[in-house]
Each structure stands twice: as structure tokens, then as C-alpha cells.
Amino acid sequence: MNTEMTKKGVDKPELVQQRNWKSPPFDIYENKDDLLLIADLPGVKTDHIKIHMDKNELTIEGLRTAVKHDHVLAEESEVCDYRRTFVVPPGIDEAKIKAETKYGVLRLHLPKSEAIKPRQIQVKAG
Amino acid sequence: MLTRWNDLSRTFAALEEFRRHINRAFEETDYPRWSHQTNALSARSWPTLNLYDEGNKLVLDAEVPGLAEQDIQLSINQNVLSISGERKVEAPEGYAIHRQERGAINFARSVSLPCQVDTDKVAAQVKDGLLTVTMEKSKEAQPRQITIKAS
């Protein structure tokens, strides 16, 4: 399977930018059954994570609810939304994509369809 | 011949200057960087901390994705708040690695708070990878309204 499936910072022109966003760090793993994407999305509630597939582009968005603070003493990281788009190789079973979050970490399973899974072929003696 | 040699060395000096610029630019970013020597993220500024003053209390935010309550040690000594812990990142069993941007990290940071806080009234919670520490200011540091009497 193609390992070069990342495409950073793809912007959809029709989206209205309201807040700054950054591209969150991702780990990408693969085994014979699926691709596993793990991302750090600190501060994003589970129901504020949007995952959508458009043809072969998978976009993960995480929206943060910012709390307004009157008096900022130090701010090392600006509260911003997360967005990242990947080009997914063909043969992913879109209907079976699963996602879960725990401690601000998103785990996304992209199962491979039966057609592209490796198969063992039995050799029969004739 | 001599002049040509000078031109050449000047070119290399410019290249060297450029290289130094690039290095400096990378040093200045606060994004955790992967170090191949230690196989861990640079712990200098992880997690990123935000500190807010809310009148009678101080609020500290830290982005700690992947950490549970028991993974974080928090202590306050006088007006210095220390946060430390370890984040482990392991490849799931049976998976091949294509990309690893989230690193394991051993971290320890201390911040000095702008005023004394009441150490009995400190509350900390982790939610969705965000640590929030709420510290009530000590009595002397509380803002006080002073009524002006008419004489």
C-alpha cells in the first residue's frame, strides 16, 4: 500500500476561516486488516470532532470551545481548532470506519476492503 | 586566481550564515521536536502552559493529550507550581509504522505564580487531554474593594 498518503494543510476554499487552526500530530500504522491513525487533539470534546471522507480525501477536524479570559498572564499556545487532510489509498471500506477518543487522543480505524487484503493461495498437488 | 578563491570562500561564508539562520529558526519554535538521539520529544516546553488571572483565582491550562490523571504529578511549593510526568507512545501490537509524529516524552516544568495561592484550595482536573488547575489566591493576594467614605 502506498505510504505517501499525507497531504498537509489542504484548504477548502469555501470554508470561512473564523479561528486559527493548526495541523495536529498524527501517527499512522498499518496491519493487514486496517490503517490506524492516532492524533493528539487536546481540548476537543468527542462530539466536536468531525471526520469526513470526500472521494479519497479524509479530513479530520476538531473544534475547541474557547473560554474567554479577561486577564492573560501567559499564553504559550493559542486556543485554535485542528484540521488535517489525508489522501487515503484506494481500497478502504468507508462504511466501516471507526473512531474513538480517550484523553484527547483520537484513534481512527480505516478497515481495508476484502478485495485488497492479502490472501494466501493454497497449492494443490495435481 | 587569488580573487576567485576569495569569491569562493565568500560564497561558502554566505551558505554558513544561511545554515545558522535555519538552525536558529528551528530552535525558536515551541513545537515539540523529535530527537533521534534520545528517541523522545524535546521536553523544554511540553506541555504548553497558559496562565490566566480571574480576580480571586489563578487558572492554569496545559495541553496533555494521552495523559490520565495518575500520569501527571502536580505540586506547589510557595508560589512555584511544578508539573511533571511521562507520556508513553507505543506502536500498537502487530502494526507496521508509517509515520510517528506524536512522541513519547518525559516532562517536568515549573512556573512561578505571580502571587501566593492557598494550597488547600487548589483543584486540578484532566478532561479531553486538557489539564486545568484552579488555584485560589491567598487572602493577602485577593483583590479588595475599598469603599471611600465621605467625610
Short mmCIF file of C-alpha atoms in Angstrom, two decimals:
data_model
loop_
_atom_site.label_atom_id
_atom_site.label_comp_id
_atom_site.label_asym_id
_atom_site.label_seq_id
_atom_site.Cartn_x
_atom_site.Cartn_y
_atom_site.Cartn_z
CA MET A 1 0.00 0.00 0.00
CA ASN A 2 1.13 3.47 -0.74
CA THR A 3 2.84 5.03 2.25
CA GLU A 4 2.76 8.57 0.91
CA MET A 5 -0.78 9.29 1.91
CA THR A 6 -0.29 12.54 3.74
CA LYS A 7 -1.19 15.89 2.39
CA LYS A 8 -0.72 18.68 4.84
CA GLY A 9 -2.79 21.79 5.14
CA VAL A 10 -5.25 21.30 2.34
CA ASP A 11 -7.70 24.13 2.41
CA LYS A 12 -11.21 24.03 1.10
CA PRO A 13 -11.75 27.49 -0.41
CA GLU A 14 -15.44 27.66 0.51
CA LEU A 15 -14.73 27.33 4.21
CA VAL A 16 -14.90 30.55 6.13
CA GLN A 17 -11.98 30.91 8.47
CA GLN A 18 -13.15 32.05 11.84
CA ARG A 19 -10.38 30.91 14.08
CA ASN A 20 -6.81 29.90 13.57
CA TRP A 21 -6.24 26.25 13.10
CA LYS A 22 -3.25 24.03 13.29
CA SER A 23 -2.45 20.65 11.96
CA PRO A 24 -2.29 18.16 14.81
CA PRO A 25 0.41 15.49 15.08
CA PHE A 26 -0.59 12.08 13.72
CA ASP A 27 0.76 8.57 13.95
CA ILE A 28 -0.08 6.25 11.09
CA TYR A 29 0.07 2.49 11.47
CA GLU A 30 -0.97 -0.33 9.20
CA ASN A 31 -1.60 -4.03 9.52
CA LYS A 32 -3.21 -6.50 7.18
CA ASP A 33 -6.75 -5.56 8.19
CA ASP A 34 -6.70 -1.81 8.57
CA LEU A 35 -4.93 1.51 8.72
CA LEU A 36 -4.81 3.08 12.16
CA LEU A 37 -4.49 6.84 12.59
CA ILE A 38 -3.80 8.26 16.04
CA ALA A 39 -3.92 12.01 16.64
CA ASP A 40 -3.46 14.38 19.56
CA LEU A 41 -6.48 16.65 19.81
CA PRO A 42 -6.22 18.14 23.30
CA GLY A 43 -9.21 20.14 24.46
CA VAL A 44 -11.62 18.86 21.83
CA LYS A 45 -14.83 17.25 23.05
CA THR A 46 -15.71 13.96 21.40
CA ASP A 47 -18.77 15.38 19.67
CA HIS A 48 -16.76 18.28 18.32
CA ILE A 49 -14.65 16.02 16.16
CA LYS A 50 -15.75 15.87 12.55
CA ILE A 51 -14.43 13.22 10.22
CA HIS A 52 -15.44 13.20 6.62
CA MET A 53 -14.43 11.36 3.50
CA ASP A 54 -14.66 13.10 0.15
CA LYS A 55 -13.65 10.74 -2.62
CA ASN A 56 -10.17 9.79 -1.46
CA GLU A 57 -9.62 12.70 0.89
CA LEU A 58 -10.11 12.12 4.57
CA THR A 59 -10.46 15.28 6.63
CA ILE A 60 -10.33 15.33 10.39
CA GLU A 61 -11.49 18.47 12.15
CA GLY A 62 -11.57 19.19 15.85
CA LEU A 63 -13.27 22.30 17.15
CA ARG A 64 -12.36 23.71 20.52
CA THR A 65 -14.61 25.66 22.77
CA ALA A 66 -12.61 28.65 23.86
CA VAL A 67 -13.20 30.12 27.28
CA LYS A 68 -12.83 33.84 27.34
CA HIS A 69 -10.27 35.05 29.84
CA ASP A 70 -10.03 38.69 30.73
CA HIS A 71 -6.56 38.77 32.13
CA VAL A 72 -3.98 36.63 30.39
CA LEU A 73 -0.72 36.26 32.29
CA ALA A 74 0.98 33.85 29.92
CA GLU A 75 -0.19 32.09 26.81
CA GLU A 76 2.13 29.63 25.16
CA SER A 77 -0.42 28.04 22.92
CA GLU A 78 -3.26 29.88 21.35
CA VAL A 79 -6.58 28.07 21.51
CA CYS A 80 -7.24 27.02 17.95
CA ASP A 81 -9.07 24.39 16.00
CA TYR A 82 -7.42 21.39 14.47
CA ARG A 83 -7.64 20.30 10.89
CA ARG A 84 -5.79 17.87 8.73
CA THR A 85 -6.46 16.17 5.44
CA PHE A 86 -5.04 12.90 4.21
CA VAL A 87 -5.19 11.28 0.82
CA VAL A 88 -6.33 7.77 1.54
CA PRO A 89 -5.16 4.95 -0.70
CA PRO A 90 -7.87 3.07 -2.59
CA GLY A 91 -9.48 0.03 -1.03
CA ILE A 92 -10.70 1.49 2.26
CA ASP A 93 -14.13 0.31 3.35
CA GLU A 94 -15.69 3.70 4.10
CA ALA A 95 -18.77 2.28 5.78
CA LYS A 96 -16.69 0.56 8.42
CA ILE A 97 -14.51 3.48 9.50
CA LYS A 98 -14.45 3.60 13.30
CA ALA A 99 -13.24 6.34 15.62
CA GLU A 100 -12.83 6.64 19.35
CA THR A 101 -11.34 9.19 21.71
CA LYS A 102 -9.67 8.92 25.07
CA TYR A 103 -7.80 11.61 26.98
CA GLY A 104 -7.83 13.89 23.97
CA VAL A 105 -6.34 11.29 21.66
CA LEU A 106 -8.28 10.20 18.59
CA ARG A 107 -7.91 6.68 17.23
CA LEU A 108 -9.27 6.18 13.75
CA HIS A 109 -9.55 2.76 12.19
CA LEU A 110 -9.78 2.60 8.41
CA PRO A 111 -10.55 -1.02 7.55
CA LYS A 112 -9.32 -2.35 4.23
CA SER A 113 -11.94 -3.83 1.97
CA GLU A 114 -11.83 -7.58 1.34
CA ALA A 115 -10.67 -7.07 -2.22
CA ILE A 116 -7.26 -5.66 -1.31
CA LYS A 117 -6.43 -7.81 1.69
CA PRO A 118 -3.52 -10.15 1.18
CA ARG A 119 -4.66 -13.67 0.51
CA GLN A 120 -2.96 -16.99 0.94
CA ILE A 121 -3.43 -19.32 -2.01
CA GLN A 122 -3.39 -22.99 -1.34
CA VAL A 123 -1.36 -25.01 -3.80
CA LYS A 124 -2.90 -28.35 -4.54
CA ALA A 125 -0.98 -31.32 -5.78
CA GLY A 126 -2.41 -32.39 -9.13
CA MET B 1 43.34 33.22 -9.18
CA LEU B 2 43.51 34.74 -5.75
CA THR B 3 40.38 36.84 -6.31
CA ARG B 4 38.49 33.82 -7.49
CA TRP B 5 39.44 31.98 -4.34
CA ASN B 6 38.11 34.89 -2.28
CA ASP B 7 34.83 34.80 -4.17
CA LEU B 8 34.51 31.12 -3.44
CA SER B 9 35.16 31.46 0.27
CA ARG B 10 32.69 34.34 0.43
CA THR B 11 30.05 32.11 -1.12
CA PHE B 12 30.67 29.46 1.48
CA ALA B 13 30.52 32.03 4.25
CA ALA B 14 27.12 33.09 2.98
CA LEU B 15 25.98 29.47 2.95
CA GLU B 16 27.21 29.02 6.50
CA GLU B 17 25.31 32.13 7.58
CA PHE B 18 22.17 30.76 5.92
CA ARG B 19 22.58 27.44 7.73
CA ARG B 20 22.88 29.25 11.06
CA HIS B 21 19.69 31.19 10.30
CA ILE B 22 17.79 28.00 9.58
CA ASN B 23 19.05 26.36 12.76
CA ARG B 24 18.05 29.35 14.81
CA ALA B 25 14.57 29.34 13.29
CA PHE B 26 14.12 25.73 14.35
CA GLU B 27 15.40 26.39 17.83
CA GLU B 28 12.83 29.10 18.32
CA THR B 29 9.78 27.02 17.55
CA ASP B 30 7.94 25.76 20.61
CA TYR B 31 6.61 22.69 18.88
CA PRO B 32 7.99 19.53 20.48
CA ARG B 33 10.70 18.20 18.26
CA TRP B 34 11.68 14.61 17.78
CA SER B 35 15.22 13.86 18.79
CA HIS B 36 16.78 10.85 17.17
CA GLN B 37 19.43 10.55 19.86
CA THR B 38 17.09 10.12 22.79
CA ASN B 39 14.08 8.83 20.87
CA ALA B 40 11.91 11.34 22.66
CA LEU B 41 10.40 14.73 22.20
CA SER B 42 12.25 17.72 23.50
CA ALA B 43 10.88 18.35 26.96
CA ARG B 44 11.73 22.01 27.06
CA SER B 45 8.29 23.37 26.51
CA TRP B 46 5.95 20.43 26.74
CA PRO B 47 3.23 20.72 27.73
CA THR B 48 2.42 24.27 26.67
CA LEU B 49 1.03 26.24 29.59
CA ASN B 50 -1.44 29.08 29.68
CA LEU B 51 -1.95 31.08 32.83
CA TYR B 52 -4.90 33.33 33.49
CA ASP B 53 -5.86 35.68 36.30
CA GLU B 54 -9.53 35.54 37.20
CA GLY B 55 -9.61 38.00 40.04
CA ASN B 56 -9.69 35.82 43.14
CA LYS B 57 -8.10 32.81 41.49
CA LEU B 58 -5.44 31.80 39.00
CA VAL B 59 -6.22 29.31 36.27
CA LEU B 60 -3.55 27.25 34.51
CA ASP B 61 -4.23 25.29 31.33
CA ALA B 62 -1.95 22.65 29.88
CA GLU B 63 -2.40 20.51 26.79
CA VAL B 64 -1.61 16.96 27.87
CA PRO B 65 -3.10 14.66 25.23
CA GLY B 66 -2.94 10.98 26.12
CA LEU B 67 -2.32 11.51 29.81
CA ALA B 68 -4.65 10.27 32.54
CA GLU B 69 -4.96 11.86 35.97
CA GLN B 70 -2.48 9.41 37.50
CA ASP B 71 0.17 10.17 34.87
CA ILE B 72 0.62 13.77 35.97
CA GLN B 73 2.36 14.94 39.14
CA LEU B 74 1.49 18.39 40.30
CA SER B 75 2.97 20.24 43.25
CA ILE B 76 3.00 23.74 44.63
CA ASN B 77 5.84 24.98 46.76
CA GLN B 78 5.49 28.57 47.93
CA ASN B 79 4.46 30.20 44.69
CA VAL B 80 6.15 27.78 42.32
CA LEU B 81 3.94 25.28 40.57
CA SER B 82 5.64 22.18 39.18
CA ILE B 83 4.19 19.73 36.73
CA SER B 84 5.89 16.53 35.68
CA GLY B 85 5.13 13.15 34.26
CA GLU B 86 5.70 10.81 31.42
CA ARG B 87 3.83 10.09 28.25
CA LYS B 88 4.38 6.72 26.65
CA VAL B 89 3.68 6.22 22.99
CA GLU B 90 3.88 2.66 21.80
CA ALA B 91 3.09 1.29 18.39
CA PRO B 92 0.04 -0.95 18.67
CA GLU B 93 0.86 -4.63 18.54
CA GLY B 94 1.04 -6.14 15.09
CA TYR B 95 1.06 -2.83 13.24
CA ALA B 96 3.71 -1.51 10.90
CA ILE B 97 4.71 2.11 11.43
CA HIS B 98 4.22 4.56 8.57
CA ARG B 99 4.56 7.79 10.47
CA GLN B 100 5.09 8.81 14.07
CA GLU B 101 4.67 12.45 14.90
CA ARG B 102 3.42 12.00 18.44
CA GLY B 103 6.39 11.20 20.58
CA ALA B 104 6.95 9.72 23.97
CA ILE B 105 8.04 12.34 26.44
CA ASN B 106 9.37 12.74 29.93
CA PHE B 107 8.48 16.20 31.05
CA ALA B 108 8.98 18.50 34.00
CA ARG B 109 8.17 22.18 34.10
CA SER B 110 7.94 24.76 36.82
CA VAL B 111 6.29 28.14 36.71
CA SER B 112 6.41 30.83 39.30
CA LEU B 113 2.99 32.20 40.04
CA PRO B 114 2.55 35.97 40.29
CA CYS B 115 1.17 35.71 43.84
CA GLN B 116 0.74 33.36 46.76
CA VAL B 117 -2.06 30.83 46.42
CA ASP B 118 -3.99 28.97 49.07
CA THR B 119 -2.56 25.47 48.65
CA ASP B 120 -5.59 23.91 50.32
CA LYS B 121 -7.84 25.35 47.68
CA VAL B 122 -6.24 24.04 44.52
CA ALA B 123 -8.33 21.95 42.19
CA ALA B 124 -6.99 20.12 39.15
CA GLN B 125 -8.77 18.08 36.54
CA VAL B 126 -7.96 16.47 33.23
CA LYS B 127 -10.58 16.48 30.54
CA ASP B 128 -10.16 15.57 26.88
CA GLY B 129 -6.41 15.90 27.19
CA LEU B 130 -6.56 19.33 28.79
CA LEU B 131 -5.34 19.85 32.33
CA THR B 132 -6.93 22.71 34.21
CA VAL B 133 -5.59 23.81 37.57
CA THR B 134 -7.65 26.32 39.51
CA MET B 135 -5.83 27.99 42.38
CA GLU B 136 -7.46 30.32 44.80
CA LYS B 137 -5.29 33.27 45.72
CA SER B 138 -4.27 33.56 49.33
CA LYS B 139 -6.09 36.13 51.46
CA GLU B 140 -3.41 38.79 51.14
CA ALA B 141 -3.36 38.50 47.36
CA GLN B 142 -7.12 38.70 46.88
CA PRO B 143 -8.31 41.83 45.19
CA ARG B 144 -10.16 44.03 47.63
CA GLN B 145 -12.72 46.70 47.08
CA ILE B 146 -12.09 49.74 49.20
CA THR B 147 -15.03 51.90 49.99
CA ILE B 148 -14.38 55.58 50.17
CA LYS B 149 -16.13 57.25 52.99
CA ALA B 150 -17.49 60.68 52.70
CA SER B 151 -16.08 62.85 55.43
#
